[in-house]
mmCIF file of C-alpha atoms in Angstrom:
data_model
loop_
_atom_site.group_PDB
_atom_site.id
_atom_site.type_symbol
_atom_site.label_atom_id
_atom_site.label_comp_id
_atom_site.label_asym_id
_atom_site.label_seq_id
_atom_site.Cartn_x
_atom_site.Cartn_y
_atom_site.Cartn_z
ATOM 1 C CA MET A 1 34.475 59.919 -167.813
ATOM 2 C CA GLN A 2 37.275 59.056 -165.201
ATOM 3 C CA ASN A 3 40.633 58.026 -166.397
ATOM 4 C CA ARG A 4 41.007 54.326 -165.159
ATOM 5 C CA VAL A 5 44.561 53.648 -166.781
ATOM 6 C CA ASN A 6 46.243 53.455 -163.359
ATOM 7 C CA SER A 7 43.428 51.755 -161.405
ATOM 8 C CA LYS A 8 43.702 48.174 -160.166
ATOM 9 C CA PRO A 9 40.781 45.768 -160.282
ATOM 10 C CA ALA A 10 38.849 45.712 -156.868
ATOM 11 C CA ARG A 11 39.985 42.178 -156.204
ATOM 12 C CA GLN A 12 43.512 43.254 -155.779
ATOM 13 C CA HIS A 13 42.489 45.783 -153.171
ATOM 14 C CA ALA A 14 40.898 42.915 -150.996
ATOM 15 C CA PRO A 15 42.811 41.812 -147.875
ATOM 16 C CA LYS A 16 45.081 38.938 -148.543
ATOM 17 C CA ASN A 17 43.270 36.711 -145.966
ATOM 18 C CA LEU A 18 39.996 36.957 -147.986
ATOM 19 C CA VAL A 19 39.576 33.941 -150.198
ATOM 20 C CA SER A 20 36.769 32.827 -152.684
ATOM 21 C CA ALA A 21 33.993 30.543 -151.909
ATOM 22 C CA SER A 22 35.595 27.926 -154.062
ATOM 23 C CA ASP A 23 38.909 28.404 -152.150
ATOM 24 C CA GLU A 24 36.964 27.802 -148.979
ATOM 25 C CA VAL A 25 35.534 24.458 -150.419
ATOM 26 C CA ARG A 26 38.898 23.364 -151.610
ATOM 27 C CA ARG A 27 40.367 23.966 -148.098
ATOM 28 C CA LEU A 28 37.426 21.779 -146.721
ATOM 29 C CA LEU A 29 38.246 18.969 -149.287
ATOM 30 C CA GLN A 30 41.853 19.067 -148.296
ATOM 31 C CA ALA A 31 40.829 18.845 -144.575
ATOM 32 C CA ALA A 32 38.572 15.864 -145.500
ATOM 33 C CA GLN A 33 41.260 14.145 -147.368
ATOM 34 C CA GLU A 34 43.414 14.495 -144.315
ATOM 35 C CA GLY A 35 40.766 12.853 -142.187
ATOM 36 C CA ASN A 36 39.625 16.193 -140.484
ATOM 37 C CA LEU A 37 35.873 16.038 -141.078
ATOM 38 C CA ASN A 38 35.190 18.441 -138.226
ATOM 39 C CA GLU A 39 36.493 21.322 -140.269
ATOM 40 C CA ARG A 40 33.746 23.809 -141.401
ATOM 41 C CA ALA A 41 33.658 26.694 -143.866
ATOM 42 C CA VAL A 42 34.128 30.079 -142.322
ATOM 43 C CA ILE A 43 31.109 32.020 -143.752
ATOM 44 C CA THR A 44 31.570 35.257 -142.019
ATOM 45 C CA ASN A 45 33.522 36.780 -144.717
ATOM 46 C CA PHE A 46 30.909 35.878 -147.446
ATOM 47 C CA ALA A 47 27.459 37.039 -148.326
ATOM 48 C CA GLY A 48 24.638 35.970 -150.708
ATOM 49 C CA LYS A 49 24.809 32.863 -152.750
ATOM 50 C CA ASP A 50 28.528 32.179 -151.580
ATOM 51 C CA GLN A 51 27.329 32.233 -147.942
ATOM 52 C CA GLU A 52 24.358 30.014 -148.798
ATOM 53 C CA THR A 53 26.584 27.646 -150.694
ATOM 54 C CA LEU A 54 29.134 27.442 -147.828
ATOM 55 C CA GLU A 55 26.304 26.914 -145.337
ATOM 56 C CA ALA A 56 25.007 24.060 -147.480
ATOM 57 C CA VAL A 57 28.514 22.435 -147.630
ATOM 58 C CA ASN A 58 28.749 22.829 -143.785
ATOM 59 C CA GLY A 59 25.366 21.131 -143.595
ATOM 60 C CA ILE A 60 26.341 18.299 -145.784
ATOM 61 C CA LEU A 61 29.429 17.805 -143.433
ATOM 62 C CA ASP A 62 27.322 17.834 -140.409
ATOM 63 C CA VAL A 63 25.072 15.095 -141.971
ATOM 64 C CA ILE A 64 28.006 12.911 -142.789
ATOM 65 C CA VAL A 65 29.933 13.385 -139.424
ATOM 66 C CA GLN A 66 27.073 12.647 -137.108
ATOM 67 C CA PRO A 67 26.424 9.004 -138.112
ATOM 68 C CA LEU A 68 30.090 8.180 -138.606
ATOM 69 C CA THR A 69 30.672 9.573 -135.026
ATOM 70 C CA GLU A 70 27.868 7.384 -133.671
ATOM 71 C CA VAL A 71 29.443 4.243 -135.358
ATOM 72 C CA LYS A 72 32.868 5.139 -134.227
ATOM 73 C CA GLN A 73 31.507 5.262 -130.564
ATOM 74 C CA ALA A 74 29.693 2.035 -130.880
ATOM 75 C CA LEU A 75 32.911 0.288 -132.200
ATOM 76 C CA GLN A 76 34.870 1.987 -129.360
ATOM 77 C CA ARG A 77 32.276 0.465 -126.837
ATOM 78 C CA LEU A 78 32.783 -2.937 -128.545
ATOM 79 C CA ALA A 79 36.453 -2.713 -128.228
ATOM 80 C CA VAL A 80 36.212 -2.744 -124.411
ATOM 81 C CA ASN A 81 33.506 -5.466 -124.423
ATOM 82 C CA ASP A 82 30.534 -3.038 -123.821
ATOM 83 C CA HIS A 83 27.717 -4.579 -125.894
ATOM 84 C CA THR A 84 25.072 -2.613 -124.305
ATOM 85 C CA LEU A 85 24.163 0.241 -126.715
ATOM 86 C CA PRO A 86 23.049 -0.495 -130.410
ATOM 87 C CA LEU A 87 22.799 2.354 -132.753
ATOM 88 C CA LYS A 88 19.334 3.901 -132.271
ATOM 89 C CA ALA A 89 19.235 6.934 -134.606
ATOM 90 C CA GLU A 90 17.338 6.413 -137.698
ATOM 91 C CA TYR A 91 19.233 6.790 -140.845
ATOM 92 C CA LYS A 92 18.452 6.492 -144.591
ATOM 93 C CA GLY A 93 20.353 5.064 -147.392
ATOM 94 C CA LEU A 94 24.068 4.283 -146.949
ATOM 95 C CA PHE A 95 23.979 5.309 -143.371
ATOM 96 C CA ALA A 96 21.022 3.097 -142.522
ATOM 97 C CA GLU A 97 23.022 0.119 -144.072
ATOM 98 C CA ILE A 98 26.035 1.024 -141.837
ATOM 99 C CA ALA A 99 24.047 1.329 -138.820
ATOM 100 C CA GLU A 100 22.231 -2.134 -139.566
ATOM 101 C CA ALA A 101 25.700 -3.781 -140.075
ATOM 102 C CA THR A 102 27.024 -2.299 -136.843
ATOM 103 C CA ASN A 103 24.082 -3.542 -134.988
ATOM 104 C CA THR A 104 24.214 -6.897 -136.652
ATOM 105 C CA VAL A 105 27.899 -7.155 -135.492
ATOM 106 C CA LEU A 106 26.837 -6.376 -131.922
ATOM 107 C CA ILE A 107 24.078 -8.813 -131.832
ATOM 108 C CA ARG A 108 26.323 -11.623 -133.146
ATOM 109 C CA LEU A 109 29.134 -10.716 -130.823
ATOM 110 C CA CYS A 110 26.692 -10.937 -127.964
ATOM 111 C CA HIS A 111 25.389 -14.221 -129.021
ATOM 112 C CA ILE A 112 28.791 -15.552 -129.466
ATOM 113 C CA THR A 113 29.942 -14.339 -126.123
ATOM 114 C CA GLU A 114 26.949 -16.062 -124.624
ATOM 115 C CA THR A 115 27.689 -19.231 -126.525
ATOM 116 C CA ALA A 116 31.322 -19.305 -125.281
ATOM 117 C CA LYS A 117 30.048 -18.786 -121.701
ATOM 118 C CA ASN A 118 27.495 -21.599 -122.178
ATOM 119 C CA ILE A 119 30.104 -23.997 -123.516
ATOM 120 C CA SER A 120 32.583 -23.218 -120.669
ATOM 121 C CA GLU A 121 29.703 -24.195 -118.195
ATOM 122 C CA GLY A 122 29.075 -27.478 -120.073
ATOM 123 C CA ARG A 123 25.916 -26.270 -121.891
ATOM 124 C CA LEU A 124 25.998 -27.110 -125.596
ATOM 125 C CA SER A 125 22.428 -26.164 -126.569
ATOM 126 C CA ASP A 126 23.604 -23.429 -129.059
ATOM 127 C CA LEU A 127 25.716 -25.839 -131.230
ATOM 128 C CA PRO A 128 22.870 -27.085 -133.395
ATOM 129 C CA GLU A 129 21.922 -23.475 -134.296
ATOM 130 C CA TYR A 130 25.329 -22.781 -135.453
ATOM 131 C CA LYS A 131 25.446 -26.042 -137.410
ATOM 132 C CA LYS A 132 22.387 -25.033 -139.079
ATOM 133 C CA ILE A 133 23.706 -21.504 -139.839
ATOM 134 C CA GLY A 134 26.995 -22.960 -141.282
ATOM 135 C CA ARG A 135 29.572 -20.705 -142.834
ATOM 136 C CA ARG A 136 28.378 -17.192 -143.604
ATOM 137 C CA SER A 137 31.223 -16.432 -145.904
ATOM 138 C CA GLU A 138 34.235 -18.237 -147.445
ATOM 139 C CA HIS A 139 36.438 -16.810 -144.678
ATOM 140 C CA ASP A 140 34.164 -17.927 -141.818
ATOM 141 C CA VAL A 141 36.099 -20.537 -139.857
#
């Protein structure tokens, strides 16, 4: 039997830049809390289940970032009065609700813009529709 009195655990011999998979997930959490959702786990230093787990975490981030990026781009277009492109990707769950709400805002802005144009040209044909709709919320003026 080998004398192990002076031997150190293998973990202490690992390079200082190696981290555990849970450390890598915590790093991603910190990045997400700081608004950096484009950060991904570095999986090259991992194998087996740790690598699979980190690949899955990266996949979750990809699934979240893609629709948020599309909504951000749609809002940026709206900010410069570009009402041409609704969200077209098909999402599920909460992302479908966000896409639908974004497209509803786009449709309503287009309608309001057209109504304002009509009124400026003396055409008041849209007013009965707005009277029929009424207030959509307690803050609708």
